[in-house]
Amino acid sequence: MKISDVPLFTAAAIQERVQELATKIDRDYQDKSLTLIVVLNGALFFAADLARTLKTATLLDCVRAKSYTGTVAASEVALSETNVQFVAGRHVLVVEDIVDTGRTAETLLKHIAARQPASMALCTLMDKPANRRTTMKPEYTGFTIDNQFVVGYGLDYNGRYRHLPQVYVLE
Ligand code: IMP
Ligand code: MG
């Protein structure tokens, strides 16, 4: 397997979209206690750029979610614990790299809901609605893409390509 010669989303296109999302989130959360829950490892770079672009003050915590082996989506999602003080009574925005079947997001939102947030929403860099197995619908989406496997800017294929500054299609 190799990656596409031409990026699907260039670093410039990603930064432009991050700016647009941040503007929208700033508008929606002004004067609210915002917590970003970052889903590791994939959302690492997106969340770092988003958090630094937001004007709204945030608390930030990370969770680890593991569901993919190679390019095959698994039905079980393993989660690490979140900092309860960052969630209870606060407005929580879950930051994902990509929503595919939606199982990771669904598991995580349930986990957060049980910890009494003031509100909960989902922000994803990319959305692949064609492969959905749940009712998940992100409130904030950077890019909607076809049912293809993408890597780069945090997204990996068996640990590879995460470091790339742009998003590529795995061929
Ligand atoms: P879901 O639980 O099926 O929605 O999958 C979500 C997780 O699977 C994402 O957070 C990614 O880590 C991973 N994933 C899904 N699609 C891709 C892809 O195209 N490239 C890399 N990782 C992906
Ligand atoms: Mg992920």
mmCIF file of C-alpha atoms and ligand atoms in Angstrom:
data_model
loop_
_atom_site.group_PDB
_atom_site.id
_atom_site.type_symbol
_atom_site.label_atom_id
_atom_site.label_comp_id
_atom_site.label_asym_id
_atom_site.label_seq_id
_atom_site.Cartn_x
_atom_site.Cartn_y
_atom_site.Cartn_z
ATOM 1 C CA MET A 1 0.000 0.000 0.000
ATOM 2 C CA LYS A 2 1.108 3.535 -0.698
ATOM 3 C CA ILE A 3 -0.268 7.028 -0.235
ATOM 4 C CA SER A 4 -1.641 9.255 -2.999
ATOM 5 C CA ASP A 5 0.902 11.459 -4.826
ATOM 6 C CA VAL A 6 -1.320 14.482 -4.324
ATOM 7 C CA PRO A 7 -2.717 15.344 -0.878
ATOM 8 C CA LEU A 8 -6.483 15.183 -0.399
ATOM 9 C CA PHE A 9 -6.194 18.201 1.921
ATOM 10 C CA THR A 10 -3.113 20.405 1.957
ATOM 11 C CA ALA A 11 -1.725 21.934 5.134
ATOM 12 C CA ALA A 12 -3.057 25.315 3.951
ATOM 13 C CA ALA A 13 -6.564 23.955 3.318
ATOM 14 C CA ILE A 14 -6.565 22.310 6.753
ATOM 15 C CA GLN A 15 -5.466 25.515 8.489
ATOM 16 C CA GLU A 16 -8.126 27.525 6.664
ATOM 17 C CA ARG A 17 -10.804 25.050 7.782
ATOM 18 C CA VAL A 18 -9.485 24.993 11.363
ATOM 19 C CA GLN A 19 -9.816 28.783 11.424
ATOM 20 C CA GLU A 20 -13.420 28.586 10.173
ATOM 21 C CA LEU A 21 -14.344 25.935 12.745
ATOM 22 C CA ALA A 22 -12.699 27.958 15.534
ATOM 23 C CA THR A 23 -14.682 31.048 14.552
ATOM 24 C CA LYS A 24 -17.909 29.038 14.715
ATOM 25 C CA ILE A 25 -17.016 27.388 18.031
ATOM 26 C CA ASP A 26 -15.984 30.757 19.535
ATOM 27 C CA ARG A 27 -19.357 32.161 18.550
ATOM 28 C CA ASP A 28 -21.279 29.199 20.002
ATOM 29 C CA TYR A 29 -19.327 28.948 23.268
ATOM 30 C CA GLN A 30 -18.612 32.554 24.183
ATOM 31 C CA ASP A 31 -18.954 33.033 27.970
ATOM 32 C CA LYS A 32 -19.290 29.267 28.454
ATOM 33 C CA SER A 33 -16.969 26.942 30.358
ATOM 34 C CA LEU A 34 -15.545 24.903 27.502
ATOM 35 C CA THR A 35 -13.660 21.625 27.836
ATOM 36 C CA LEU A 36 -12.019 19.936 24.868
ATOM 37 C CA ILE A 37 -11.807 16.157 25.152
ATOM 38 C CA VAL A 38 -9.245 15.071 22.593
ATOM 39 C CA VAL A 39 -9.375 11.541 21.229
ATOM 40 C CA LEU A 40 -5.807 10.225 20.992
ATOM 41 C CA ASN A 41 -3.820 9.507 18.975
ATOM 42 C CA GLY A 42 -5.533 10.589 15.772
ATOM 43 C CA ALA A 43 -6.919 13.972 16.856
ATOM 44 C CA LEU A 44 -3.604 15.114 18.341
ATOM 45 C CA PHE A 45 -2.559 17.554 15.619
ATOM 46 C CA PHE A 46 -6.070 18.771 14.808
ATOM 47 C CA ALA A 47 -6.813 19.467 18.481
ATOM 48 C CA ALA A 48 -3.477 21.225 18.980
ATOM 49 C CA ASP A 49 -4.197 23.548 16.049
ATOM 50 C CA LEU A 50 -7.848 24.053 16.996
ATOM 51 C CA ALA A 51 -7.152 24.788 20.684
ATOM 52 C CA ARG A 52 -4.522 27.362 19.742
ATOM 53 C CA THR A 53 -6.826 29.028 17.204
ATOM 54 C CA LEU A 54 -9.816 29.317 19.569
ATOM 55 C CA LYS A 55 -10.199 32.604 21.408
ATOM 56 C CA THR A 56 -12.400 30.891 24.005
ATOM 57 C CA ALA A 57 -10.528 29.721 27.108
ATOM 58 C CA THR A 58 -10.639 25.942 27.387
ATOM 59 C CA LEU A 59 -9.691 23.114 29.661
ATOM 60 C CA LEU A 60 -8.181 20.252 27.743
ATOM 61 C CA ASP A 61 -8.065 16.550 28.479
ATOM 62 C CA CYS A 62 -7.256 13.530 26.354
ATOM 63 C CA VAL A 63 -8.724 10.068 26.099
ATOM 64 C CA ARG A 64 -7.321 7.094 24.340
ATOM 65 C CA ALA A 65 -9.596 5.147 22.050
ATOM 66 C CA LYS A 66 -8.590 2.108 20.089
ATOM 67 C CA SER A 67 -10.781 0.465 17.491
ATOM 68 C CA TYR A 68 -8.903 0.046 14.197
ATOM 69 C CA THR A 69 -6.465 -2.667 13.184
ATOM 70 C CA GLY A 70 -5.150 -1.923 9.724
ATOM 71 C CA THR A 71 -8.058 -0.549 7.735
ATOM 72 C CA VAL A 72 -10.769 -2.720 9.334
ATOM 73 C CA ALA A 73 -13.144 -1.119 11.847
ATOM 74 C CA ALA A 74 -13.630 -3.185 15.015
ATOM 75 C CA SER A 75 -16.930 -3.316 16.882
ATOM 76 C CA GLU A 76 -15.398 -2.882 20.346
ATOM 77 C CA VAL A 77 -13.946 0.438 21.464
ATOM 78 C CA ALA A 78 -11.605 0.642 24.461
ATOM 79 C CA LEU A 79 -11.514 3.969 26.325
ATOM 80 C CA SER A 80 -9.278 5.443 28.998
ATOM 81 C CA GLU A 81 -10.689 7.475 31.920
ATOM 82 C CA THR A 82 -11.402 11.236 31.662
ATOM 83 C CA ASN A 83 -10.811 13.869 34.335
ATOM 84 C CA VAL A 84 -14.278 14.150 35.938
ATOM 85 C CA GLN A 85 -13.699 17.737 37.147
ATOM 86 C CA PHE A 86 -13.143 18.793 33.545
ATOM 87 C CA VAL A 87 -16.531 17.367 32.512
ATOM 88 C CA ALA A 88 -19.105 17.808 35.321
ATOM 89 C CA GLY A 89 -21.112 21.006 34.830
ATOM 90 C CA ARG A 90 -18.989 22.122 31.871
ATOM 91 C CA HIS A 91 -19.630 22.364 28.145
ATOM 92 C CA VAL A 92 -17.759 19.472 26.564
ATOM 93 C CA LEU A 93 -16.582 19.379 22.981
ATOM 94 C CA VAL A 94 -15.189 16.026 21.874
ATOM 95 C CA VAL A 95 -12.444 16.465 19.282
ATOM 96 C CA GLU A 96 -12.043 13.557 16.840
ATOM 97 C CA ASP A 97 -9.851 13.054 13.798
ATOM 98 C CA ILE A 98 -12.507 11.209 11.829
ATOM 99 C CA VAL A 99 -15.972 9.768 12.408
ATOM 100 C CA ASP A 100 -16.429 6.551 10.473
ATOM 101 C CA THR A 101 -18.854 3.950 11.899
ATOM 102 C CA GLY A 102 -19.412 6.402 14.762
ATOM 103 C CA ARG A 103 -18.803 3.733 17.422
ATOM 104 C CA THR A 104 -15.858 5.522 19.022
ATOM 105 C CA ALA A 105 -17.784 8.790 19.264
ATOM 106 C CA GLU A 106 -20.893 7.014 20.548
ATOM 107 C CA THR A 107 -18.968 5.169 23.265
ATOM 108 C CA LEU A 108 -17.176 8.340 24.293
ATOM 109 C CA LEU A 109 -20.307 10.525 24.350
ATOM 110 C CA LYS A 110 -22.050 7.936 26.546
ATOM 111 C CA HIS A 111 -19.045 7.897 28.858
ATOM 112 C CA ILE A 112 -19.119 11.704 29.084
ATOM 113 C CA ALA A 113 -22.910 11.921 29.468
ATOM 114 C CA ALA A 114 -22.635 9.741 32.586
ATOM 115 C CA ARG A 115 -20.363 12.407 34.110
ATOM 116 C CA GLN A 116 -22.981 15.204 33.978
ATOM 117 C CA PRO A 117 -21.655 17.789 31.528
ATOM 118 C CA ALA A 118 -23.657 21.020 30.999
ATOM 119 C CA SER A 119 -23.680 20.137 27.292
ATOM 120 C CA MET A 120 -21.927 17.837 24.867
ATOM 121 C CA ALA A 121 -21.003 18.170 21.197
ATOM 122 C CA LEU A 122 -18.778 16.478 18.653
ATOM 123 C CA CYS A 123 -16.167 18.184 16.480
ATOM 124 C CA THR A 124 -14.353 16.136 13.848
ATOM 125 C CA LEU A 125 -11.765 17.043 11.268
ATOM 126 C CA MET A 126 -13.254 14.556 8.808
ATOM 127 C CA ASP A 127 -16.536 12.720 8.477
ATOM 128 C CA LYS A 128 -17.146 9.505 6.478
ATOM 129 C CA PRO A 129 -20.967 9.249 6.692
ATOM 130 C CA ALA A 130 -21.137 6.395 4.126
ATOM 131 C CA ASN A 131 -19.726 3.875 6.637
ATOM 132 C CA ARG A 132 -21.926 4.905 9.602
ATOM 133 C CA ARG A 133 -23.261 2.151 11.907
ATOM 134 C CA THR A 134 -24.646 4.543 14.539
ATOM 135 C CA THR A 135 -26.743 7.721 14.662
ATOM 136 C CA MET A 136 -23.717 9.944 15.349
ATOM 137 C CA LYS A 137 -23.881 13.336 13.659
ATOM 138 C CA PRO A 138 -21.006 15.730 14.420
ATOM 139 C CA GLU A 139 -21.990 19.330 15.251
ATOM 140 C CA TYR A 140 -18.731 20.561 13.706
ATOM 141 C CA THR A 141 -17.142 18.908 10.668
ATOM 142 C CA GLY A 142 -14.010 20.034 8.885
ATOM 143 C CA PHE A 143 -14.373 17.928 5.743
ATOM 144 C CA THR A 144 -16.917 15.340 4.615
ATOM 145 C CA ILE A 145 -15.185 12.633 2.574
ATOM 146 C CA ASP A 146 -16.041 9.500 0.604
ATOM 147 C CA ASN A 147 -15.580 6.040 2.077
ATOM 148 C CA GLN A 148 -11.813 5.911 1.606
ATOM 149 C CA PHE A 149 -8.955 5.385 4.054
ATOM 150 C CA VAL A 150 -7.009 8.560 4.754
ATOM 151 C CA VAL A 151 -3.707 9.156 6.560
ATOM 152 C CA GLY A 152 -1.590 12.079 7.700
ATOM 153 C CA TYR A 153 -2.104 15.060 10.035
ATOM 154 C CA GLY A 154 -2.518 12.633 12.942
ATOM 155 C CA LEU A 155 -4.245 9.788 11.120
ATOM 156 C CA ASP A 156 -2.331 6.550 10.719
ATOM 157 C CA TYR A 157 -2.283 3.222 8.977
ATOM 158 C CA ASN A 158 -0.876 0.722 11.516
ATOM 159 C CA GLY A 159 1.090 3.527 13.148
ATOM 160 C CA ARG A 160 2.512 4.979 9.932
ATOM 161 C CA TYR A 161 1.979 8.389 8.257
ATOM 162 C CA ARG A 162 0.708 10.190 11.379
ATOM 163 C CA HIS A 163 3.469 12.793 11.224
ATOM 164 C CA LEU A 164 2.626 14.022 7.727
ATOM 165 C CA PRO A 165 1.436 17.663 7.654
ATOM 166 C CA GLN A 166 -1.201 16.977 4.986
ATOM 167 C CA VAL A 167 -3.939 14.386 4.522
ATOM 168 C CA TYR A 168 -3.453 11.670 1.866
ATOM 169 C CA VAL A 169 -5.539 8.776 0.581
ATOM 170 C CA LEU A 170 -4.158 5.281 1.203
ATOM 171 C CA GLU A 171 -4.151 3.402 -2.087
HETATM 172 P P1 IMP B 1 -15.326 4.815 14.206
HETATM 173 O O1 IMP B 1 -15.421 4.376 15.629
HETATM 174 O O2 IMP B 1 -15.615 3.703 13.252
HETATM 175 O O3 IMP B 1 -16.144 6.045 13.893
HETATM 176 O O4 IMP B 1 -13.835 5.123 13.902
HETATM 177 C C1 IMP B 1 -13.233 6.177 14.411
HETATM 178 C C2 IMP B 1 -11.750 5.962 14.541
HETATM 179 O O5 IMP B 1 -11.211 5.030 13.585
HETATM 180 C C3 IMP B 1 -11.112 7.282 14.232
HETATM 181 O O6 IMP B 1 -10.956 8.042 15.400
HETATM 182 C C4 IMP B 1 -9.791 6.869 13.618
HETATM 183 O O7 IMP B 1 -8.818 6.736 14.609
HETATM 184 C C5 IMP B 1 -10.052 5.550 12.967
HETATM 185 N N1 IMP B 1 -10.298 5.754 11.504
HETATM 186 C C6 IMP B 1 -11.462 5.697 10.847
HETATM 187 N N2 IMP B 1 -11.319 5.958 9.532
HETATM 188 C C7 IMP B 1 -9.997 6.177 9.357
HETATM 189 C C8 IMP B 1 -9.208 6.546 8.217
HETATM 190 O O8 IMP B 1 -9.684 6.699 7.080
HETATM 191 N N3 IMP B 1 -7.878 6.695 8.435
HETATM 192 C C9 IMP B 1 -7.301 6.544 9.671
HETATM 193 N N4 IMP B 1 -8.006 6.241 10.767
HETATM 194 C C10 IMP B 1 -9.342 6.059 10.619
HETATM 195 MG MG MG B 2 -9.096 8.107 16.424
#
